[in-house]
Amino acid sequence: MGITTRKSAVLQSSDFHICLAGNPNVGKSTVFNALTGMKQHTGNWPGKTVENASGRFTCKETGHTFTIVDLPGTYSLLSSSAEEEIARDYICFGGADATVIVADATCLERNLNLCLQILEISRKVVLCVNLLDEAKKKGIEIDLKKLSALLGIPVVGTAARSKKGLKELIAATDAACAAHPPSSAPRVCYGDALESALGLLTPAVAAAAGSASVDPRWISLKLLEGDGALLNTLSAHLGRDIREDAAVAEALAGARAALADSRLATSDDITAHSVLAIVSKSAEIYASVAKTVCPGRAARDRRLDKLFTSKATGIPIMAGLLALILWLTIAGANYPSALLSRALFSLEDTLMALAESVRLNAFVSGLLITGMYRTVAWVVSVMLPPMAIFFPLFTLLEDAGYLPRIAFNMDKFFCSSGAHGKQALTMCMGLGCNACGVVGCRIIDSPRERLIAILTNAFVPCNGRFPTMIAVGSIFLVGVGAGWARSLLSALLLTGLLVLGVAATLLCSRLLSKTVLRGEPSRFALELPPYRRPQIGRVIVRSIFSRTLFVLGRAVTVAAPAGIVIYLLANCHVGGVSLIAACADFLTPFASFFGFDGAILLAFLLAFPANEILLPIIIMIYMSGGSMVDYASLGELRMILSANGWTAITAVCVLIFSLFHFPCGTTVLTIARETKSAKWTLLAVLLPTLAGLALCAVVNNVGLLFLR
């Protein structure tokens, strides 16, 4: 059951009805839980998937009871998301006796933006400055009395986790509900031109709105901004559209005419100007009430942000960090992978001896050990060491606060592609595992943009594709050898391929947003958290257990049955030829157009459950073996591939198709579960596959023209 905006429906036997507003992650839920205890009700907002919560508490001094509604956390009231729309409409039309705004004392300046926006709507507001204990640790001191005087509302400091200040908050809320709103209080000044226009429009709006609880000056501002969503809700609330009122229409035309000569000629200009005025006012108030005992940290963060988010250095640093992580992964994983491979494959001999000792049927033992176990051993030895390096390094950046900066840098590119800026974060998740990236798309509110992110996630290769790309690129494009230089060149090559994948993601997102998923990109507020020193122990535990082992477990689950199927195909013969060789020969005429042979294309198909087993399958087919084969060195692998007709063109085509081909089985199942649609799942499979085949065909046929 959702919470209605009708006051009579929510008051029940309470004396007052209040709502709790604030930015995300300011301790709002902690305040709510501390006030209400177990007297809570949860559900969804009517027509929304956004969760709500309501509860009750009592002021012991006066005996007044309160019904409190916990509004969704939001950074602004501009109605660019479902959360913002719910919060704004409830504050405007919910009939609350007061609004309690919870702010984070450690980043009060940003929180004041929302406070000032709400004060433009209603004056019956109490500001709860929470997390004072955290602010003290960071050397931040706030003059709460001065802040109260500047805002013209009660201000209470709390540390909700330890329940400090809650008694004072309840008393201030009780007084605010019982008292009349202040007749005059400080307001945001929007500049001479806009204030003059508001002066022309507000009297007409006040007369047309009648007894509406919303401040007519704020409604006038929304009329000038052209906020259709709010005005439609206001019309439903009033039972009439004030835009159709003759006096309002005349005053609005006069106000717009007065603004025509200024730089506020369009609705977007007015919106941007009003937002800037609120931000400037927040900064002004914060500067006068806050004192930082250790200002060095804030200055350091600003310097780092100038470096990491500027137009000149933001993108190059991103690419450099990616190349560094890949280089450390490649260089660091080689030796552990070799050790693990030898250990697991030596265990195979022990298992075979055990099977013989219990007189297990030779075909069954081959199926279980040479087929299933060897496949699993290969996947573990190839995946575990790189992931055990890549995921902790990636988590270090996340823990240090760098990932939101990636989203900030990429936001303009995704918006120009008709997608959501948060897609940059889901794309980063896909580097470790595309299935994780698909699940991560839940952070995108818009169904259209979430679907675009899901459909294009496979354009960025996951960790499982890296071994093939590194091996093939190293052999044919970088050169065989040892040392840091070769691993660095391999990392740069892989970085270049990832950049190509990002470009394809943007291009495909643009194509989808202009065809089957048309729409405008939605805005979102992105919080840039302070830079923190990563907690190494927590990073290692989180990355190894919740990411590395989780992804590895899913890969092994699908690789084991795949090994059985591959073994059966390789050991079942028709006319003296194995089924796997016959299938490869059958596919060769088709595959040759794309720069492959039948063995390569068949290996891609058989590696659908796990990308890591691609190269072993190729070698098995070439060597006419009955099981997947390991290779001792890249030099030996080059000899095998070259003897079977591989050229530089073949290698480039394999690299391209390794980058752009259908997602693995786990990812496809995840897409089906997330979209609940066979149509969208099929499209997610076809998009990268068709793109990869088209690029391979161009590279192969153009390359052959130059070689003739």
XYZ file of C-alpha atoms in Angstrom:
708
model
C 0.000 0.000 0.000
C 1.426 3.376 -0.974
C 1.298 6.557 1.043
C -1.222 9.052 -0.273
C -0.606 12.774 -0.456
C -3.907 13.445 1.299
C -3.199 14.620 4.817
C -6.397 13.135 6.258
C -5.408 9.684 5.056
C -2.048 9.660 6.794
C -2.688 11.580 10.002
C -4.741 8.780 11.576
C -4.791 9.706 15.283
C -1.602 11.782 15.140
C -1.571 15.439 16.090
C 0.925 16.389 13.391
C 2.155 15.051 10.102
C 5.750 15.719 9.040
C 8.052 14.530 6.271
C 11.765 13.759 6.323
C 13.857 14.992 3.370
C 17.552 15.009 2.542
C 20.350 13.977 0.207
C 21.265 10.288 -0.085
C 23.778 8.978 2.464
C 23.285 11.712 5.071
C 21.986 9.410 7.807
C 18.329 10.139 7.047
C 17.297 6.520 7.575
C 19.244 6.471 10.845
C 17.331 9.550 12.046
C 14.048 7.987 10.909
C 14.767 4.697 12.700
C 15.907 6.489 15.856
C 12.697 8.546 15.960
C 10.200 5.793 15.142
C 11.813 2.648 16.543
C 9.648 -0.311 15.516
C 6.586 1.824 14.744
C 7.122 1.754 10.972
C 5.333 0.827 7.767
C 7.041 0.244 4.416
C 5.680 -0.025 0.886
C 5.975 1.611 -2.520
C 4.870 5.040 -3.643
C 1.683 4.828 -5.751
C 2.609 4.059 -9.354
C 6.332 3.925 -8.516
C 8.929 1.282 -7.718
C 10.549 3.658 -5.219
C 10.210 2.400 -1.655
C 8.651 4.544 1.036
C 8.494 4.288 4.785
C 6.299 5.921 7.405
C 6.317 5.755 11.173
C 5.133 7.393 14.369
C 6.731 8.942 17.435
C 5.679 11.079 20.412
C 7.043 14.252 21.962
C 7.151 13.396 25.669
C 7.174 17.046 26.797
C 3.927 18.017 25.031
C 2.343 14.617 24.446
C 1.895 15.410 20.750
C 2.066 12.428 18.406
C 3.621 12.630 14.953
C 3.255 10.660 11.754
C 6.523 10.922 9.820
C 7.018 10.054 6.147
C 10.557 9.275 4.970
C 10.919 10.816 1.498
C 13.361 9.341 -1.060
C 16.891 10.692 -0.826
C 17.446 13.331 -3.488
C 19.980 16.013 -4.331
C 17.492 18.511 -5.754
C 13.829 19.106 -6.572
C 14.300 19.577 -10.324
C 12.242 16.439 -11.063
C 14.834 14.713 -13.209
C 14.215 11.345 -11.518
C 11.376 9.450 -9.866
C 12.849 10.157 -6.417
C 13.017 13.913 -7.019
C 9.477 13.990 -8.386
C 8.103 12.123 -5.358
C 9.961 14.315 -2.859
C 8.986 17.568 -4.557
C 5.314 16.673 -5.002
C 5.017 15.476 -1.420
C 6.580 18.623 0.016
C 4.330 20.761 -2.190
C 1.036 18.923 -1.907
C 1.384 16.357 0.885
C -0.117 18.652 3.500
C 2.714 18.154 5.974
C 2.738 20.395 9.040
C 6.525 20.678 8.729
C 9.451 19.336 6.750
C 12.539 18.076 8.572
C 15.628 18.281 6.355
C 18.537 16.037 7.314
C 21.938 17.373 6.231
C 25.422 15.893 6.455
C 27.676 18.094 8.572
C 30.764 16.831 6.710
C 29.506 18.237 3.384
C 26.992 20.840 4.522
C 27.535 23.201 1.591
C 26.135 20.693 -0.910
C 23.257 19.782 1.428
C 22.259 23.431 1.767
C 21.271 23.426 -1.920
C 18.312 21.152 -1.174
C 17.488 23.089 1.988
C 17.272 26.388 0.093
C 15.108 24.789 -2.603
C 12.659 23.492 0.007
C 12.622 26.881 1.763
C 11.460 28.411 -1.520
C 8.401 26.142 -1.304
C 7.594 26.214 2.413
C 8.827 28.107 5.482
C 7.753 25.449 8.012
C 11.104 23.698 7.979
C 13.511 22.306 10.582
C 17.118 21.641 9.584
C 18.774 18.639 11.258
C 22.555 18.844 10.830
C 23.515 15.196 11.302
C 26.891 13.442 11.597
C 28.384 16.132 13.814
C 30.652 13.470 15.307
C 32.096 12.702 11.858
C 32.537 16.411 11.159
C 34.466 16.806 14.397
C 36.834 13.996 13.372
C 37.493 15.842 10.102
C 38.133 19.128 11.886
C 34.897 20.818 10.726
C 33.129 23.176 13.138
C 29.662 24.597 12.367
C 28.000 27.563 14.086
C 24.445 26.221 14.332
C 22.996 29.405 15.890
C 24.342 31.575 13.096
C 23.096 29.079 10.512
C 19.617 29.245 12.066
C 19.659 33.056 11.897
C 20.776 33.091 8.258
C 18.147 30.564 7.158
C 15.365 31.857 9.404
C 14.452 28.348 10.604
C 15.280 26.127 13.617
C 18.582 24.257 13.233
C 19.462 21.264 15.429
C 22.734 19.334 15.492
C 22.619 15.543 15.874
C 24.702 12.388 15.811
C 21.844 9.991 15.098
C 23.841 6.778 15.419
C 24.495 7.553 19.087
C 21.067 9.266 19.405
C 22.633 12.584 20.405
C 20.465 15.629 19.721
C 17.281 13.667 18.959
C 15.445 15.096 21.981
C 16.230 18.630 20.789
C 15.154 17.693 17.238
C 11.771 16.434 18.443
C 11.252 19.606 20.502
C 12.152 21.862 17.555
C 9.838 19.897 15.245
C 6.999 20.113 17.752
C 7.450 23.886 18.048
C 7.623 24.339 14.267
C 4.399 22.382 13.748
C 2.523 24.313 16.428
C 3.726 27.780 15.400
C 2.779 29.889 12.412
C 5.420 30.090 9.664
C 7.590 33.225 9.859
C 6.057 36.136 7.966
C 9.422 37.205 6.615
C 12.584 35.208 6.220
C 15.729 35.373 4.077
C 15.197 34.392 0.447
C 17.461 33.458 -2.411
C 18.105 36.485 -4.619
C 18.019 35.561 -8.305
C 19.425 38.832 -9.610
C 17.744 42.063 -10.686
C 16.342 40.825 -14.009
C 14.760 37.625 -12.710
C 13.574 39.234 -9.463
C 11.863 41.958 -11.506
C 10.138 39.311 -13.643
C 9.038 37.426 -10.519
C 7.673 40.677 -9.100
C 5.478 41.069 -12.184
C 4.212 37.479 -12.147
C 3.822 36.548 -8.457
C 0.718 38.685 -7.635
C -1.248 37.150 -10.514
C -0.166 33.627 -9.521
C -1.087 34.257 -5.866
C -4.573 35.339 -6.899
C -5.036 32.374 -9.255
C -3.634 29.756 -6.848
C -5.896 30.909 -4.043
C -5.301 28.975 -0.833
C -2.700 26.609 -2.303
C -0.063 25.662 0.245
C 2.796 26.262 -2.196
C 4.605 29.602 -2.215
C 3.304 31.624 -5.229
C 6.777 33.076 -5.823
C 8.148 29.576 -6.340
C 5.252 28.669 -8.657
C 6.066 31.820 -10.642
C 9.671 30.696 -10.972
C 8.526 27.290 -12.228
C 6.253 28.984 -14.774
C 9.223 30.921 -16.111
C 11.336 27.742 -16.127
C 8.607 25.893 -18.010
C 8.452 23.010 -15.509
C 5.537 21.185 -17.132
C 5.567 18.180 -14.779
C 5.162 20.340 -11.672
C 2.557 22.589 -13.258
C 0.493 19.571 -14.328
C 0.603 18.234 -10.760
C -0.359 21.683 -9.446
C -3.294 21.784 -11.865
C -4.495 18.399 -10.611
C -4.145 19.636 -7.018
C -6.053 22.880 -7.656
C -8.602 21.380 -10.014
C -7.734 23.963 -12.679
C -4.744 24.992 -14.771
C -3.425 28.400 -13.665
C -1.667 28.706 -17.028
C -5.109 29.191 -18.552
C -5.902 32.068 -16.179
C -6.024 35.279 -18.233
C -4.235 37.400 -15.626
C -1.467 34.798 -15.185
C -1.016 34.430 -18.947
C -0.761 38.210 -19.358
C 1.685 38.562 -16.456
C 3.765 35.637 -17.753
C 4.012 37.227 -21.181
C 5.075 40.507 -19.570
C 7.678 38.763 -17.409
C 9.130 36.942 -20.409
C 9.238 40.172 -22.369
C 11.119 41.811 -19.497
C 13.666 38.993 -19.592
C 14.055 39.017 -23.370
C 16.804 41.646 -23.314
C 18.766 39.806 -20.627
C 20.621 36.523 -20.907
C 17.535 34.738 -19.580
C 15.545 34.529 -22.777
C 14.851 30.763 -22.625
C 13.490 28.437 -19.957
C 16.793 26.549 -19.841
C 18.653 29.820 -19.236
C 16.329 30.667 -16.346
C 16.705 27.188 -14.821
C 20.493 27.322 -15.032
C 20.511 30.836 -13.562
C 18.256 29.902 -10.623
C 20.331 26.803 -9.848
C 23.519 28.887 -9.911
C 21.927 31.423 -7.556
C 21.045 28.667 -5.064
C 24.526 27.143 -5.294
C 26.112 30.567 -4.747
C 23.842 31.253 -1.764
C 24.745 27.862 -0.279
C 28.443 28.615 -0.636
C 27.967 32.054 0.930
C 26.081 30.670 3.940
C 28.514 27.799 4.413
C 31.513 30.112 4.320
C 30.042 32.202 7.129
C 29.013 29.340 9.459
C 31.671 26.656 8.945
C 35.279 26.590 9.982
C 37.700 23.876 8.973
C 40.422 23.220 11.513
C 42.352 21.150 8.917
C 41.643 22.861 5.566
C 44.436 20.962 3.809
C 42.244 17.947 2.988
C 39.623 19.986 1.113
C 42.316 21.872 -0.788
C 43.974 18.564 -1.666
C 40.693 17.158 -2.986
C 40.150 20.240 -5.138
C 43.652 19.926 -6.595
C 43.132 16.246 -7.346
C 39.756 16.933 -8.961
C 41.315 19.559 -11.205
C 43.703 16.851 -12.346
C 41.324 13.877 -12.571
C 38.213 15.610 -13.963
C 39.514 18.403 -16.172
C 38.874 18.314 -19.921
C 42.599 18.322 -20.645
C 43.810 15.603 -18.274
C 40.764 13.608 -17.127
C 40.490 11.202 -20.081
C 44.277 10.666 -20.576
C 44.690 9.836 -16.874
C 41.785 7.376 -17.108
C 43.451 5.628 -20.050
C 46.807 5.656 -18.264
C 45.376 4.103 -15.090
C 43.611 1.448 -17.160
C 46.862 0.622 -18.975
C 48.708 0.453 -15.634
C 46.144 -1.935 -14.132
C 46.257 -4.139 -17.233
C 50.064 -4.147 -17.244
C 50.221 -5.141 -13.571
C 47.609 -7.824 -14.258
C 49.469 -9.246 -17.270
C 52.924 -9.084 -15.704
C 51.783 -10.354 -12.327
C 49.538 -13.199 -13.505
C 51.960 -15.045 -15.809
C 53.979 -16.900 -13.176
C 51.044 -17.759 -10.825
C 49.014 -18.981 -13.823
C 51.846 -21.278 -14.893
C 52.268 -22.647 -11.358
C 48.540 -23.201 -10.908
C 48.256 -24.829 -14.326
C 51.072 -27.281 -13.557
C 49.562 -28.110 -10.171
C 46.057 -28.715 -11.526
C 47.199 -30.676 -14.576
C 49.523 -32.834 -12.444
C 46.502 -33.690 -10.326
C 44.889 -35.046 -13.494
C 47.399 -37.925 -13.531
C 46.475 -38.751 -9.938
C 42.776 -38.760 -10.822
C 43.373 -41.021 -13.826
C 45.352 -43.441 -11.643
C 42.533 -43.408 -9.106
C 39.988 -44.122 -11.858
C 42.049 -47.085 -13.058
C 42.394 -48.425 -9.527
C 38.614 -48.548 -9.113
C 38.291 -49.962 -12.672
C 36.187 -47.079 -13.924
C 35.138 -47.421 -17.560
C 37.755 -45.772 -19.815
C 35.183 -43.697 -21.693
C 33.558 -42.482 -18.470
C 36.905 -41.609 -16.898
C 37.902 -39.743 -20.049
C 34.588 -37.897 -20.027
C 34.872 -36.865 -16.373
C 38.618 -36.271 -16.076
C 39.994 -35.441 -19.537
C 36.776 -33.705 -20.524
C 35.204 -32.035 -17.499
C 38.130 -31.766 -15.059
C 40.647 -30.544 -17.643
C 38.227 -27.845 -18.813
C 37.630 -26.691 -15.250
C 41.377 -26.789 -14.513
C 42.067 -24.643 -17.561
C 39.397 -22.088 -16.611
C 40.665 -21.848 -13.020
C 44.348 -21.533 -13.972
C 43.625 -18.927 -16.640
C 41.020 -16.882 -14.725
C 42.018 -16.958 -11.060
C 45.459 -15.229 -11.080
C 44.458 -12.329 -13.387
C 41.212 -11.746 -11.489
C 43.020 -11.957 -8.147
C 45.150 -9.030 -9.367
C 42.655 -7.086 -11.500
C 39.752 -6.996 -9.030
C 41.782 -5.765 -6.011
C 43.405 -3.047 -8.156
C 39.998 -2.027 -9.488
C 38.536 -2.078 -5.962
C 41.418 0.113 -4.756
C 40.336 2.811 -7.222
C 36.740 2.372 -6.069
C 37.694 2.607 -2.387
C 39.842 5.682 -3.044
C 36.835 7.476 -4.574
C 38.030 7.500 -8.192
C 35.179 5.583 -9.914
C 32.633 8.443 -9.630
C 35.231 10.617 -11.405
C 35.181 8.148 -14.304
C 31.403 8.564 -14.542
C 31.859 12.349 -14.395
C 34.392 12.295 -17.246
C 32.288 9.974 -19.404
C 28.899 11.561 -18.701
C 29.004 14.005 -21.621
C 29.929 11.219 -24.047
C 27.067 8.985 -22.938
C 24.584 11.870 -22.883
C 25.550 12.791 -26.458
C 24.872 9.135 -27.320
C 21.386 9.322 -25.799
C 22.408 7.128 -22.852
C 22.824 7.671 -19.102
C 26.051 8.844 -17.494
C 25.879 6.015 -14.929
C 26.470 3.618 -17.825
C 30.169 4.440 -17.414
C 30.080 2.687 -14.027
C 28.284 -0.409 -15.363
C 30.804 -0.515 -18.206
C 33.635 -0.566 -15.657
C 31.904 -3.424 -13.824
C 31.768 -5.307 -17.132
C 35.563 -5.290 -17.357
C 35.623 -7.814 -14.546
C 32.537 -9.750 -15.627
C 29.837 -8.767 -18.116
C 27.202 -10.522 -16.004
C 28.133 -8.280 -13.052
C 27.941 -5.272 -15.372
C 24.437 -6.267 -16.489
C 23.246 -6.633 -12.884
C 24.909 -3.296 -12.085
C 22.646 -1.597 -14.639
C 19.989 -1.546 -11.900
C 21.563 1.707 -10.674
C 20.089 3.435 -13.760
C 16.542 4.607 -12.981
C 15.234 5.126 -16.515
C 14.009 1.808 -18.036
C 15.021 2.991 -21.526
C 18.546 3.946 -20.513
C 18.920 0.861 -18.333
C 18.034 -1.304 -21.333
C 20.583 0.507 -23.521
C 23.256 -0.161 -20.897
C 22.323 -3.858 -20.732
C 22.286 -4.314 -24.516
C 25.696 -2.687 -24.995
C 27.520 -4.058 -21.948
C 29.143 -6.911 -23.900
C 30.945 -4.447 -26.216
C 33.537 -4.042 -23.455
C 35.408 -7.330 -22.957
C 35.322 -9.123 -19.638
C 38.293 -10.624 -17.830
C 37.635 -13.997 -19.453
C 38.446 -12.685 -22.929
C 41.768 -11.162 -21.879
C 43.886 -14.373 -22.100
C 43.052 -14.954 -25.774
C 43.497 -11.280 -26.660
C 46.813 -11.051 -24.796
C 48.200 -14.298 -26.256
C 47.180 -13.613 -29.871
C 48.200 -9.953 -29.723
C 51.543 -10.774 -28.122
C 52.402 -13.478 -30.670
C 51.509 -11.696 -33.898
C 51.574 -7.969 -33.093
C 53.907 -7.435 -30.120
C 56.395 -10.272 -30.448
C 57.325 -13.331 -28.440
C 59.684 -12.852 -25.541
C 59.940 -12.112 -21.859
C 60.462 -8.982 -19.820
C 58.565 -5.908 -18.735
C 58.728 -4.258 -22.172
C 56.722 -7.022 -23.856
C 54.131 -7.090 -21.089
C 53.857 -3.293 -21.285
C 53.290 -3.415 -25.054
C 50.677 -6.131 -24.535
C 48.948 -3.934 -21.941
C 48.958 -0.960 -24.338
C 47.510 -3.149 -27.103
C 44.781 -4.387 -24.764
C 44.087 -0.802 -23.657
C 43.674 0.201 -27.301
C 41.192 -2.624 -27.824
C 39.246 -1.547 -24.737
C 39.112 2.030 -26.035
C 37.736 0.615 -29.299
C 35.141 -1.260 -27.243
C 34.126 1.945 -25.439
C 33.789 3.752 -28.785
C 31.590 0.924 -30.083
C 29.486 1.126 -26.903
C 28.871 4.837 -27.471
C 28.107 4.327 -31.171
C 25.688 1.477 -30.512
C 24.023 3.427 -27.674
C 23.516 6.287 -30.101
C 22.021 3.918 -32.683
C 19.617 2.392 -30.163
C 18.543 5.799 -28.801
C 17.684 6.936 -32.329
C 15.816 3.771 -33.363
C 14.184 1.162 -31.128
C 14.841 2.971 -27.825
C 14.189 6.593 -28.670
C 14.277 9.219 -25.970
C 16.227 12.010 -24.371
C 19.004 11.285 -21.860
C 17.912 11.961 -18.291
C 19.868 14.150 -15.931
C 21.249 12.879 -12.664
C 23.133 14.296 -9.726
C 26.480 12.605 -9.199
C 28.137 12.906 -5.817
C 31.921 13.135 -5.982
C 32.956 11.659 -2.625
C 36.112 12.834 -0.890
C 39.305 10.969 -1.697
C 40.053 8.370 0.947
C 42.999 6.215 1.815
C 41.910 2.694 0.776
C 41.571 0.119 3.532
C 43.811 -2.568 2.057
C 42.487 -5.442 4.170
C 38.870 -4.678 3.348
C 39.719 -4.208 -0.337
C 41.398 -7.607 -0.559
C 38.604 -9.425 1.271
C 35.835 -7.737 -0.729
C 37.515 -8.180 -4.113
C 38.598 -11.787 -3.571
C 35.482 -13.203 -1.928
C 32.634 -11.123 -3.332
C 34.054 -10.670 -6.833
C 36.893 -12.995 -7.821
C 35.570 -16.222 -6.294
C 31.978 -15.323 -7.183
C 32.811 -14.836 -10.878
C 35.109 -17.867 -10.904
C 32.404 -20.043 -9.367
C 29.911 -19.080 -12.047
C 32.484 -19.702 -14.795
C 33.295 -23.165 -13.428
C 29.584 -23.999 -13.190
C 29.088 -23.493 -16.927
C 32.556 -24.717 -17.981
C 32.163 -28.187 -16.450
C 29.224 -29.332 -18.627
C 30.827 -27.580 -21.610
C 33.916 -29.758 -21.150
C 31.759 -32.875 -21.354
C 30.123 -31.706 -24.605
C 33.487 -30.807 -26.169
C 34.952 -34.175 -25.180
C 32.017 -36.013 -26.765
C 32.370 -34.049 -30.010
C 36.108 -34.718 -30.108
C 35.855 -38.447 -29.386
C 32.827 -39.450 -31.427
C 33.921 -40.338 -34.973
C 31.984 -40.723 -38.198
C 33.910 -42.254 -41.101
C 37.176 -41.899 -39.222
C 36.676 -38.159 -38.641
C 35.701 -36.698 -35.266
C 32.502 -34.698 -35.063
C 34.429 -31.608 -33.967
C 36.747 -31.820 -36.997
C 33.798 -32.411 -39.322
C 32.003 -29.356 -37.924
C 35.159 -27.262 -38.355
C 35.518 -28.355 -41.999
C 31.848 -27.565 -42.604
C 32.221 -24.014 -41.215
C 35.455 -23.172 -43.069
C 33.892 -21.768 -46.311
C 31.689 -19.383 -44.299
C 34.403 -18.487 -41.787
C 37.018 -17.691 -44.461
C 35.065 -14.589 -45.522
C 35.664 -13.146 -42.048
C 39.366 -14.031 -41.849
C 38.908 -17.241 -39.841
C 38.933 -20.924 -40.513
C 36.305 -23.394 -39.355
C 38.287 -24.346 -36.251
C 38.367 -20.751 -34.992
C 34.663 -20.134 -35.580
C 33.708 -23.468 -34.020
C 35.908 -22.699 -31.010
C 34.054 -19.407 -30.471
C 30.744 -21.298 -30.555
C 31.939 -24.027 -28.189
C 33.427 -21.412 -25.829
C 29.972 -19.869 -25.354
C 29.791 -21.181 -21.750
C 33.236 -19.741 -20.857
C 35.431 -17.492 -23.010
C 38.575 -18.735 -21.252
C 38.568 -22.094 -23.099
C 38.730 -20.593 -26.614
C 42.443 -21.129 -27.331
C 42.629 -24.677 -25.901
C 39.737 -25.718 -28.159
C 41.472 -24.234 -31.217
C 44.687 -26.119 -30.423
C 42.758 -29.349 -29.788
C 41.119 -29.156 -33.220
C 44.397 -28.330 -34.966
C 46.230 -31.209 -33.281
C 43.326 -33.624 -33.888
C 43.301 -34.470 -30.208
C 40.527 -35.871 -28.123
C 40.927 -33.318 -25.351
C 41.931 -29.714 -24.804
C 45.666 -29.113 -24.955
C 47.839 -26.721 -22.946
C 50.800 -24.983 -24.547
C 54.183 -24.672 -22.912
C 55.069 -21.210 -24.224
C 53.906 -18.469 -26.572
C 56.654 -19.534 -28.975
C 55.219 -23.046 -29.159
C 51.719 -21.618 -29.601
C 52.931 -19.443 -32.484
C 54.399 -22.488 -34.232
C 51.093 -24.370 -33.919
C 48.996 -21.450 -35.167
C 51.344 -20.499 -38.024
C 51.478 -24.125 -39.189
C 47.686 -24.000 -39.510
C 47.676 -20.935 -41.729
C 47.478 -18.071 -39.241
C 48.705 -14.687 -40.494
C 48.696 -11.179 -39.066
C 45.285 -10.664 -40.712
C 43.953 -13.798 -39.003
C 45.260 -12.534 -35.668
C 43.652 -9.104 -36.110
C 40.315 -10.698 -37.050
C 40.483 -12.997 -34.003
C 41.250 -9.982 -31.791
C 38.290 -8.064 -33.234
C 35.891 -10.979 -32.824
C 37.221 -11.653 -29.312
C 36.293 -8.044 -28.548
C 32.940 -8.058 -30.378
C 31.021 -11.305 -30.145
C 28.083 -12.779 -28.289
C 28.207 -12.662 -24.465
C 29.034 -15.820 -22.531
C 26.296 -18.145 -21.307
C 26.232 -16.689 -17.790
C 25.792 -13.167 -19.142
C 23.028 -14.226 -21.548
C 21.114 -15.849 -18.684
C 21.619 -12.696 -16.604
C 20.326 -10.494 -19.447
C 17.257 -12.716 -19.806
C 16.603 -12.483 -16.066
C 17.071 -8.696 -15.959
C 15.038 -7.847 -19.090
C 12.470 -10.658 -18.767
C 12.323 -10.595 -22.565
C 13.523 -13.094 -25.180
C 13.493 -10.296 -27.775
C 15.897 -8.024 -25.894
C 18.100 -10.974 -24.928
C 18.388 -11.989 -28.585
C 19.221 -8.407 -29.547
C 21.945 -8.302 -26.860
C 23.472 -11.414 -28.468
C 23.145 -10.201 -32.065
C 24.419 -6.619 -31.656
C 28.068 -7.361 -30.755
C 28.153 -10.469 -32.967
C 27.023 -8.658 -36.121
C 29.325 -5.724 -35.355
C 32.277 -8.106 -34.928
C 31.539 -10.052 -38.112
C 31.154 -6.843 -40.123
C 34.485 -5.457 -38.888
C 36.253 -8.779 -39.487
C 34.892 -8.957 -43.037
C 36.161 -5.445 -43.783
C 39.604 -6.057 -42.251
C 40.028 -9.432 -43.954
C 38.951 -8.422 -47.436
C 40.727 -5.055 -47.412
C 43.847 -6.751 -46.039
C 43.765 -9.396 -48.769
C 43.525 -6.668 -51.426
C 46.744 -5.091 -50.150
C 48.534 -8.447 -49.989
C 47.746 -9.360 -53.593
